[in-house]
Short mmCIF file of C-alpha atoms in Angstrom, two decimals:
data_model
loop_
_atom_site.label_atom_id
_atom_site.label_comp_id
_atom_site.label_asym_id
_atom_site.label_seq_id
_atom_site.Cartn_x
_atom_site.Cartn_y
_atom_site.Cartn_z
CA MET A 1 0.00 0.00 0.00
CA THR A 2 1.95 2.95 -1.25
CA LEU A 3 1.12 6.61 -1.41
CA ILE A 4 0.42 6.28 -5.14
CA ASP A 5 -2.16 3.58 -4.52
CA LEU A 6 -3.75 5.71 -1.83
CA ALA A 7 -4.01 8.77 -4.10
CA THR A 8 -5.40 6.63 -6.94
CA ALA A 9 -7.98 5.04 -4.65
CA LEU A 10 -9.01 8.45 -3.28
CA PHE A 11 -9.54 9.96 -6.73
CA LEU A 12 -11.39 6.84 -7.90
CA LEU A 13 -13.74 6.99 -4.92
CA ILE A 14 -14.45 10.71 -5.39
CA GLY A 15 -15.10 10.14 -9.08
CA GLY A 16 -17.39 7.18 -8.48
CA LEU A 17 -19.37 9.13 -5.88
CA PHE A 18 -19.90 12.08 -8.22
CA LEU A 19 -20.92 9.82 -11.11
CA LEU A 20 -23.43 8.15 -8.79
CA VAL A 21 -24.76 11.52 -7.62
CA GLY A 22 -25.17 12.64 -11.24
CA SER A 23 -27.14 9.53 -12.12
CA ILE A 24 -29.28 9.75 -8.97
CA GLY A 25 -30.05 13.35 -9.90
CA LEU A 26 -31.01 12.29 -13.41
CA PHE A 27 -33.22 9.62 -11.90
CA ARG A 28 -35.16 11.55 -9.26
CA LEU A 29 -35.30 15.24 -10.18
CA PRO A 30 -38.83 16.16 -11.25
CA ASP A 31 -38.64 18.15 -14.50
CA PHE A 32 -36.39 18.22 -17.54
CA PHE A 33 -34.59 21.48 -16.82
CA MET A 34 -33.71 20.31 -13.33
CA ARG A 35 -32.69 16.90 -14.65
CA LEU A 36 -30.26 18.65 -16.98
CA HIS A 37 -28.25 19.95 -14.01
CA ALA A 38 -27.13 16.71 -12.45
CA PRO A 39 -25.57 14.74 -15.33
CA THR A 40 -23.86 17.60 -17.11
CA LYS A 41 -21.92 18.75 -14.07
CA ALA A 42 -21.61 16.06 -11.42
CA SER A 43 -20.80 13.47 -14.08
CA THR A 44 -18.24 15.75 -15.73
CA LEU A 45 -16.43 16.26 -12.45
CA GLY A 46 -16.68 12.52 -11.75
CA ILE A 47 -15.10 11.51 -15.04
CA GLY A 48 -12.43 14.19 -14.52
CA SER A 49 -11.58 12.72 -11.14
CA ILE A 50 -11.41 9.15 -12.47
CA LEU A 51 -9.15 10.19 -15.34
CA MET A 52 -7.00 12.03 -12.80
CA ALA A 53 -6.65 8.75 -10.91
CA SER A 54 -5.61 7.08 -14.17
CA ILE A 55 -2.99 9.79 -14.80
CA ILE A 56 -1.54 9.35 -11.31
CA PHE A 57 -1.53 5.56 -11.55
CA PHE A 58 0.13 5.24 -14.96
CA SER A 59 2.58 8.08 -14.39
CA PHE A 60 4.16 6.31 -11.44
CA LYS A 61 3.57 2.68 -12.41
CA GLY A 62 4.36 2.66 -16.11
CA ASP A 63 7.42 3.90 -17.92
CA GLY A 64 7.38 7.67 -18.09
CA ILE A 65 4.52 10.02 -17.34
CA SER A 66 1.26 9.57 -19.22
CA ILE A 67 -0.83 12.66 -19.73
CA LYS A 68 -2.92 11.37 -22.63
CA GLU A 69 -5.93 11.20 -20.32
CA PHE A 70 -5.66 14.94 -19.95
CA LEU A 71 -6.99 15.19 -23.52
CA ILE A 72 -10.18 13.39 -22.51
CA ILE A 73 -10.58 15.66 -19.46
CA LEU A 74 -10.18 18.72 -21.67
CA PHE A 75 -12.61 17.32 -24.23
CA MET A 76 -15.26 16.52 -21.61
CA PHE A 77 -14.99 19.91 -19.94
CA LEU A 78 -15.24 21.67 -23.31
CA THR A 79 -18.18 19.70 -24.66
CA ALA A 80 -20.33 19.24 -21.53
CA PRO A 81 -21.57 22.87 -21.45
CA ILE A 82 -22.18 22.84 -25.20
CA SER A 83 -24.37 19.74 -25.12
CA ALA A 84 -26.17 21.08 -22.03
CA HIS A 85 -26.89 24.32 -23.89
CA MET A 86 -28.14 22.48 -26.99
CA LEU A 87 -30.33 20.19 -24.89
CA SER A 88 -31.92 23.11 -23.06
CA LYS A 89 -32.47 24.96 -26.34
CA ALA A 90 -34.19 21.89 -27.77
CA ALA A 91 -36.25 21.55 -24.60
CA LEU A 92 -37.47 25.14 -24.94
CA HIS A 93 -38.25 24.49 -28.58
CA VAL A 94 -40.45 21.45 -27.92
CA LYS A 95 -42.13 23.28 -25.00
CA GLN A 96 -41.16 21.06 -22.12
CA LYS A 97 -43.15 21.99 -19.03
CA PRO A 98 -41.01 23.04 -16.06
CA ARG A 99 -42.17 22.43 -12.50
CA GLN A 100 -45.07 24.65 -11.47
CA ASP A 101 -43.25 26.59 -8.74
CA THR A 102 -40.42 27.60 -11.10
CA LEU A 103 -39.49 31.24 -10.75
CA ASN A 104 -40.35 33.45 -13.77
CA LEU A 105 -42.34 30.63 -15.38
CA ASP A 106 -44.60 33.20 -17.06
CA ARG A 107 -41.70 34.53 -19.11
CA LEU A 108 -40.88 31.24 -20.77
CA ASN A 109 -42.36 32.40 -24.07
CA ALA A 110 -40.13 35.48 -24.05
CA ILE A 111 -37.09 33.27 -23.55
CA ARG A 112 -38.13 30.96 -26.37
CA ASP A 113 -38.57 33.87 -28.74
CA ARG A 114 -35.18 35.26 -27.66
CA THR A 115 -36.59 38.71 -26.93
CA ASN A 116 -34.75 40.97 -24.58
CA TRP A 117 -35.90 40.63 -20.99
CA ALA A 118 -35.90 44.34 -20.24
CA SER A 119 -37.95 45.33 -23.28
CA ARG A 120 -40.71 42.91 -22.32
CA SER A 121 -41.10 43.73 -18.63
CA MET B 1 -6.54 -2.69 -1.37
CA LEU B 2 -6.60 -0.89 -4.70
CA ASN B 3 -8.41 -3.85 -6.26
CA THR B 4 -11.14 -3.60 -3.59
CA VAL B 5 -11.58 0.11 -4.30
CA ILE B 6 -11.73 -0.59 -8.03
CA LEU B 7 -14.45 -3.19 -7.49
CA ALA B 8 -16.43 -0.81 -5.25
CA VAL B 9 -16.21 2.05 -7.76
CA SER B 10 -17.20 -0.33 -10.58
CA ALA B 11 -20.26 -1.28 -8.53
CA MET B 12 -21.14 2.42 -8.10
CA ILE B 13 -20.84 3.00 -11.84
CA GLY B 14 -22.92 -0.11 -12.48
CA ILE B 15 -25.70 1.28 -10.28
CA SER B 16 -25.40 4.60 -12.13
CA LEU B 17 -25.78 2.80 -15.46
CA LEU B 18 -28.88 0.99 -14.18
CA LEU B 19 -30.42 4.29 -13.02
CA ASN B 20 -29.66 5.82 -16.42
CA LEU B 21 -31.20 2.82 -18.16
CA TRP B 22 -34.35 3.23 -16.05
CA ARG B 23 -34.57 6.91 -17.02
CA PHE B 24 -33.95 5.89 -20.63
CA MET B 25 -36.91 3.52 -20.50
CA ILE B 26 -39.45 5.69 -18.66
CA GLY B 27 -38.27 9.14 -19.87
CA PRO B 28 -41.49 10.95 -20.77
CA HIS B 29 -39.97 12.85 -23.66
CA ILE B 30 -37.35 11.97 -26.26
CA LEU B 31 -35.00 14.58 -24.73
CA ASP B 32 -35.00 12.71 -21.42
CA ARG B 33 -33.85 9.64 -23.30
CA VAL B 34 -31.14 11.64 -25.06
CA ILE B 35 -29.76 12.97 -21.79
CA ALA B 36 -29.90 9.50 -20.24
CA LEU B 37 -27.92 8.15 -23.19
CA ASP B 38 -25.40 10.99 -22.84
CA THR B 39 -24.86 10.11 -19.17
CA MET B 40 -24.52 6.45 -20.11
CA TYR B 41 -21.72 7.40 -22.50
CA ILE B 42 -19.91 9.21 -19.67
CA ASN B 43 -20.34 6.26 -17.31
CA ALA B 44 -19.08 3.88 -19.99
CA ILE B 45 -15.91 5.98 -20.38
CA ALA B 46 -15.38 5.80 -16.62
CA LEU B 47 -15.83 2.03 -16.70
CA ILE B 48 -13.30 1.63 -19.51
CA VAL B 49 -10.72 3.80 -17.74
CA ILE B 50 -11.20 1.79 -14.55
CA LEU B 51 -10.76 -1.44 -16.51
CA GLY B 52 -7.49 0.00 -17.83
CA ILE B 53 -6.29 0.67 -14.28
CA PHE B 54 -7.39 -2.81 -13.18
CA MET B 55 -5.54 -4.51 -16.03
CA GLY B 56 -2.55 -2.20 -15.60
CA SER B 57 -2.49 -1.39 -19.30
CA PRO B 58 -2.94 2.10 -20.79
CA LEU B 59 -4.22 0.69 -24.10
CA TYR B 60 -7.88 1.25 -23.24
CA TYR B 61 -7.37 5.00 -23.37
CA ASP B 62 -8.03 5.18 -27.14
CA GLY B 63 -11.39 3.50 -26.75
CA ALA B 64 -12.34 5.99 -24.05
CA LEU B 65 -11.43 8.94 -26.27
CA PHE B 66 -13.38 7.43 -29.15
CA ILE B 67 -16.51 6.98 -27.02
CA ALA B 68 -16.21 10.53 -25.67
CA MET B 69 -16.18 11.94 -29.20
CA LEU B 70 -19.04 9.72 -30.39
CA GLY B 71 -21.14 10.73 -27.39
CA PHE B 72 -20.79 14.44 -28.00
CA VAL B 73 -21.39 14.21 -31.74
CA SER B 74 -24.47 12.01 -31.41
CA THR B 75 -25.99 14.17 -28.66
CA SER B 76 -25.56 17.35 -30.68
CA ALA B 77 -26.87 15.65 -33.83
CA VAL B 78 -30.07 14.58 -32.08
CA CYS B 79 -30.48 18.07 -30.58
CA LYS B 80 -30.06 19.64 -34.00
CA PHE B 81 -32.63 17.25 -35.39
CA ILE B 82 -35.14 18.14 -32.67
CA LEU B 83 -34.50 21.86 -33.10
CA ARG B 84 -34.78 22.03 -36.88
CA GLY B 85 -36.03 18.68 -38.13
CA ASP B 86 -32.82 18.39 -40.12
CA ILE B 87 -29.30 17.40 -39.19
CA ILE B 88 -27.34 19.29 -41.81
CA GLU B 89 -28.41 22.87 -42.28
CA MET C 1 -12.93 48.91 -33.02
CA GLN C 2 -9.61 49.06 -31.30
CA CYS C 3 -9.83 45.59 -29.85
CA ASP C 4 -9.47 43.62 -33.06
CA ARG C 5 -6.05 44.81 -34.16
CA SER C 6 -3.56 42.04 -34.92
CA ARG C 7 -6.26 39.40 -35.07
CA ARG C 8 -5.05 38.22 -38.46
CA TYR C 9 -2.17 36.12 -37.21
CA ARG C 10 -2.77 35.55 -33.50
CA PRO C 11 -5.38 32.79 -33.84
CA ARG C 12 -3.10 31.09 -36.36
CA VAL C 13 -0.25 30.88 -33.86
CA PHE C 14 -2.63 29.63 -31.18
CA ASN C 15 -4.07 27.00 -33.52
CA PHE C 16 -0.58 25.85 -34.50
CA VAL C 17 0.45 25.33 -30.87
CA LEU C 18 -2.84 23.63 -29.99
CA LEU C 19 -2.77 21.17 -32.91
CA PHE C 20 0.93 20.45 -32.38
CA VAL C 21 0.45 19.64 -28.68
CA VAL C 22 -2.64 17.51 -29.32
CA TRP C 23 -0.90 15.49 -32.05
CA ILE C 24 2.12 14.91 -29.80
CA LEU C 25 -0.16 13.83 -26.95
CA LEU C 26 -2.05 11.43 -29.20
CA THR C 27 1.14 9.76 -30.46
CA ASP C 28 4.63 9.23 -29.07
CA ILE C 29 7.36 11.82 -28.89
CA THR C 30 9.63 10.92 -31.78
CA PHE C 31 11.27 13.06 -34.44
CA GLY C 32 9.01 11.80 -37.21
CA ASN C 33 5.86 12.50 -35.23
CA MET C 34 7.02 16.01 -34.39
CA LEU C 35 7.74 16.72 -38.05
CA LEU C 36 4.31 15.40 -39.07
CA ALA C 37 2.70 17.41 -36.26
CA ALA C 38 4.41 20.59 -37.44
CA ILE C 39 3.29 20.05 -41.05
CA LEU C 40 -0.29 19.23 -40.09
CA ALA C 41 -0.52 22.06 -37.56
CA TYR C 42 0.60 24.46 -40.28
CA LEU C 43 -1.65 23.12 -43.03
CA ILE C 44 -4.94 22.47 -41.20
CA PRO C 45 -5.51 26.08 -39.96
CA MET C 46 -4.84 27.28 -43.51
CA VAL C 47 -7.45 24.94 -44.97
CA VAL C 48 -10.17 25.56 -42.38
CA GLY C 49 -9.27 29.21 -41.72
CA SER C 50 -12.31 30.52 -43.54
CA LEU C 51 -14.59 28.72 -41.10
CA GLN C 52 -13.29 30.77 -38.22
CA SER C 53 -15.02 33.93 -37.10
CA ALA C 54 -13.01 36.87 -35.90
CA ALA C 55 -11.98 36.55 -32.29
CA PRO C 56 -11.05 39.44 -30.03
CA ARG C 57 -7.50 39.67 -28.77
CA VAL C 58 -6.65 38.10 -25.44
CA ALA C 59 -5.18 41.05 -23.59
CA LYS C 60 -4.12 39.40 -20.36
CA PRO C 61 -3.19 35.70 -20.75
CA LEU C 62 -1.97 35.46 -17.13
CA LYS C 63 -5.33 36.64 -15.88
CA GLY C 64 -6.92 34.01 -18.11
CA ALA C 65 -4.90 31.28 -16.38
CA GLY C 66 -5.99 32.64 -12.99
CA TYR C 67 -9.60 32.61 -14.20
CA VAL C 68 -9.33 28.92 -15.11
CA LEU C 69 -7.94 28.13 -11.64
CA VAL C 70 -10.75 30.06 -9.91
CA LEU C 71 -13.24 28.23 -12.13
CA LEU C 72 -11.81 24.81 -11.20
CA GLY C 73 -12.05 25.63 -7.50
CA ASP C 74 -15.63 26.84 -7.93
CA ILE C 75 -16.61 23.69 -9.85
CA ILE C 76 -15.36 21.45 -7.06
CA VAL C 77 -16.81 23.47 -4.16
CA SER C 78 -20.24 24.02 -5.67
CA ASN C 79 -20.53 20.44 -6.95
CA ILE C 80 -20.58 19.36 -3.31
CA VAL C 81 -23.38 21.85 -2.61
CA VAL C 82 -25.40 20.52 -5.56
CA ALA C 83 -24.76 16.93 -4.47
CA LYS C 84 -26.35 17.78 -1.11
CA GLN C 85 -29.31 19.43 -2.88
CA VAL C 86 -29.83 16.48 -5.22
CA LEU C 87 -29.71 13.92 -2.42
CA GLY C 88 -31.80 16.03 -0.03
CA SER C 89 -35.46 16.90 -0.09
CA LEU C 90 -36.64 17.99 -3.53
CA ASP C 91 -39.53 20.09 -2.23
CA LYS C 92 -37.13 22.59 -0.69
CA LEU C 93 -35.57 23.39 -4.07
CA GLU C 94 -36.77 26.52 -5.80
CA PRO C 95 -35.84 26.28 -9.48
CA GLY C 96 -36.15 29.34 -11.66
CA PHE C 97 -35.23 31.13 -14.84
CA ILE C 98 -33.18 34.27 -14.34
CA ALA C 99 -31.97 36.90 -16.80
CA ILE C 100 -28.45 38.27 -16.67
CA PRO C 101 -27.89 41.59 -18.44
CA LEU C 102 -24.68 41.27 -20.42
CA GLU C 103 -21.90 43.83 -20.68
CA LEU C 104 -19.83 41.66 -23.02
CA ARG C 105 -20.57 42.18 -26.69
CA GLN C 106 -18.39 39.83 -28.78
CA PRO C 107 -19.60 36.27 -29.44
CA LEU C 108 -16.49 34.51 -28.05
CA PRO C 109 -16.57 36.08 -24.55
CA ILE C 110 -20.32 35.47 -24.36
CA THR C 111 -19.76 31.82 -25.31
CA LEU C 112 -17.08 31.52 -22.64
CA LEU C 113 -19.38 33.09 -20.05
CA ALA C 114 -22.23 30.77 -21.01
CA SER C 115 -19.95 27.72 -20.78
CA THR C 116 -18.66 28.91 -17.41
CA ILE C 117 -22.20 29.27 -16.12
CA SER C 118 -23.11 25.82 -17.40
CA LEU C 119 -20.07 24.23 -15.76
CA THR C 120 -20.69 25.94 -12.43
CA PRO C 121 -23.21 23.73 -10.71
CA GLY C 122 -26.62 25.12 -9.94
CA THR C 123 -26.91 27.06 -13.18
CA VAL C 124 -27.30 26.12 -16.87
CA SER C 125 -27.28 28.79 -19.54
CA THR C 126 -30.38 28.31 -21.63
CA GLU C 127 -30.62 30.99 -24.27
CA VAL C 128 -29.19 34.32 -25.38
CA SER C 129 -31.56 37.04 -26.50
CA ALA C 130 -31.33 37.84 -30.20
CA ASP C 131 -29.63 41.19 -29.61
CA LYS C 132 -27.00 39.52 -27.37
CA ARG C 133 -27.79 41.72 -24.39
CA THR C 134 -29.38 39.22 -22.04
CA LEU C 135 -28.34 35.72 -21.04
CA TYR C 136 -31.12 33.47 -19.79
CA VAL C 137 -30.07 30.99 -17.13
CA HIS C 138 -31.94 28.17 -15.44
CA ALA C 139 -30.91 27.79 -11.80
CA LEU C 140 -31.56 24.76 -9.64
CA ASN C 141 -32.09 26.68 -6.43
CA VAL C 142 -32.79 30.42 -6.42
CA GLU C 143 -32.72 31.77 -2.91
CA ASN C 144 -32.18 35.40 -3.79
CA GLU C 145 -32.51 36.40 -7.43
CA PRO C 146 -30.65 39.79 -7.43
CA LYS C 147 -27.89 38.32 -5.28
CA LEU C 148 -27.32 35.41 -7.68
CA ILE C 149 -27.21 37.74 -10.70
CA ALA C 150 -24.77 40.05 -8.92
CA HIS C 151 -22.62 37.07 -7.92
CA ILE C 152 -22.36 35.77 -11.49
CA LYS C 153 -21.67 39.22 -12.88
CA HIS C 154 -19.01 39.99 -10.31
CA ARG C 155 -17.26 36.63 -10.23
CA TYR C 156 -17.26 35.62 -13.90
CA GLU C 157 -18.20 38.48 -16.18
CA THR C 158 -15.85 41.14 -14.78
CA PRO C 159 -12.70 38.98 -15.14
CA LEU C 160 -13.71 37.96 -18.68
CA LYS C 161 -14.18 41.60 -19.56
CA GLU C 162 -10.72 42.42 -18.27
CA ILE C 163 -9.17 39.45 -20.08
CA PHE C 164 -10.60 40.47 -23.44
CA GLU C 165 -10.23 44.19 -22.79
CA CYS C 166 -13.47 45.13 -24.49
#
């Protein structure tokens, strides 16, 4: 049980926990816009943490450092907000109903039509 | 010790995949299914990376990168299709 | 505008470095690979250059690096908060759409701000108004609407404005 193993195990556990939290959020949150929150962010951090564990493990176990996994981290962190944005745009387009107590629910049409908030109020 | 942790984390990711599959099956709208599939892609990448650590071989990395790219492209293609009814504008 | 001077070659240098590093990371570090990386990194931006829209100059790269560090810290801290919210009682959550008046004008800084907001847990950027003056954000838990808007503006928009100097 070396320090490397300990660090790898720690990052793996953190990553697994965040992936689980993201999936639980996807499972139990009530409406689509709220469901969008959990997977795009908790899962992104989770996969980042697991890839970090992989970097640590292979850098000290294998021959020479391995930072190839850093490319996947970068790719995930670049694309997660973009797919979240496209999904929420599509959800507005097909008129998904948010939860009833959502703040500013009455202005959903203004958001869909991309009008300026100030000019409408 | 590390092997135990790897097994535990694999179990967590397995539960996550089951939850995603459940959301994929019941999801009231097609977008819920899309987002469930997107999360399944992410969990699959995590599983592959963990398999790489378990086997002690960095070869699985390329598969993980491939799945990451496929996941993003397919999600954005479906979103484009829902938004415009056409993939290529 | 004074902020788009020297934009003709700066993105090209950036693209060269980015493609070179990515190619080296994807393969091994040998002489042949570095030569191939240099050729590809020179040719590809030339071929796809017409696809690129004009980007404003990055005035303070050091400040940009600091911004990324602050963002990483925020992602980790607020992910824990959201994890508690997701696992806790759902009736206590107060989701809502909020509107953030934008001071940024160029497309690239607005994209960066929207991506930042999406990565910071609790908020997902949903839509930009057609005149690019308002950013609509869906928040998971709105306790105090003006406070949240002020927080986002102060913490993320002001540094981005300084980085891009316009």
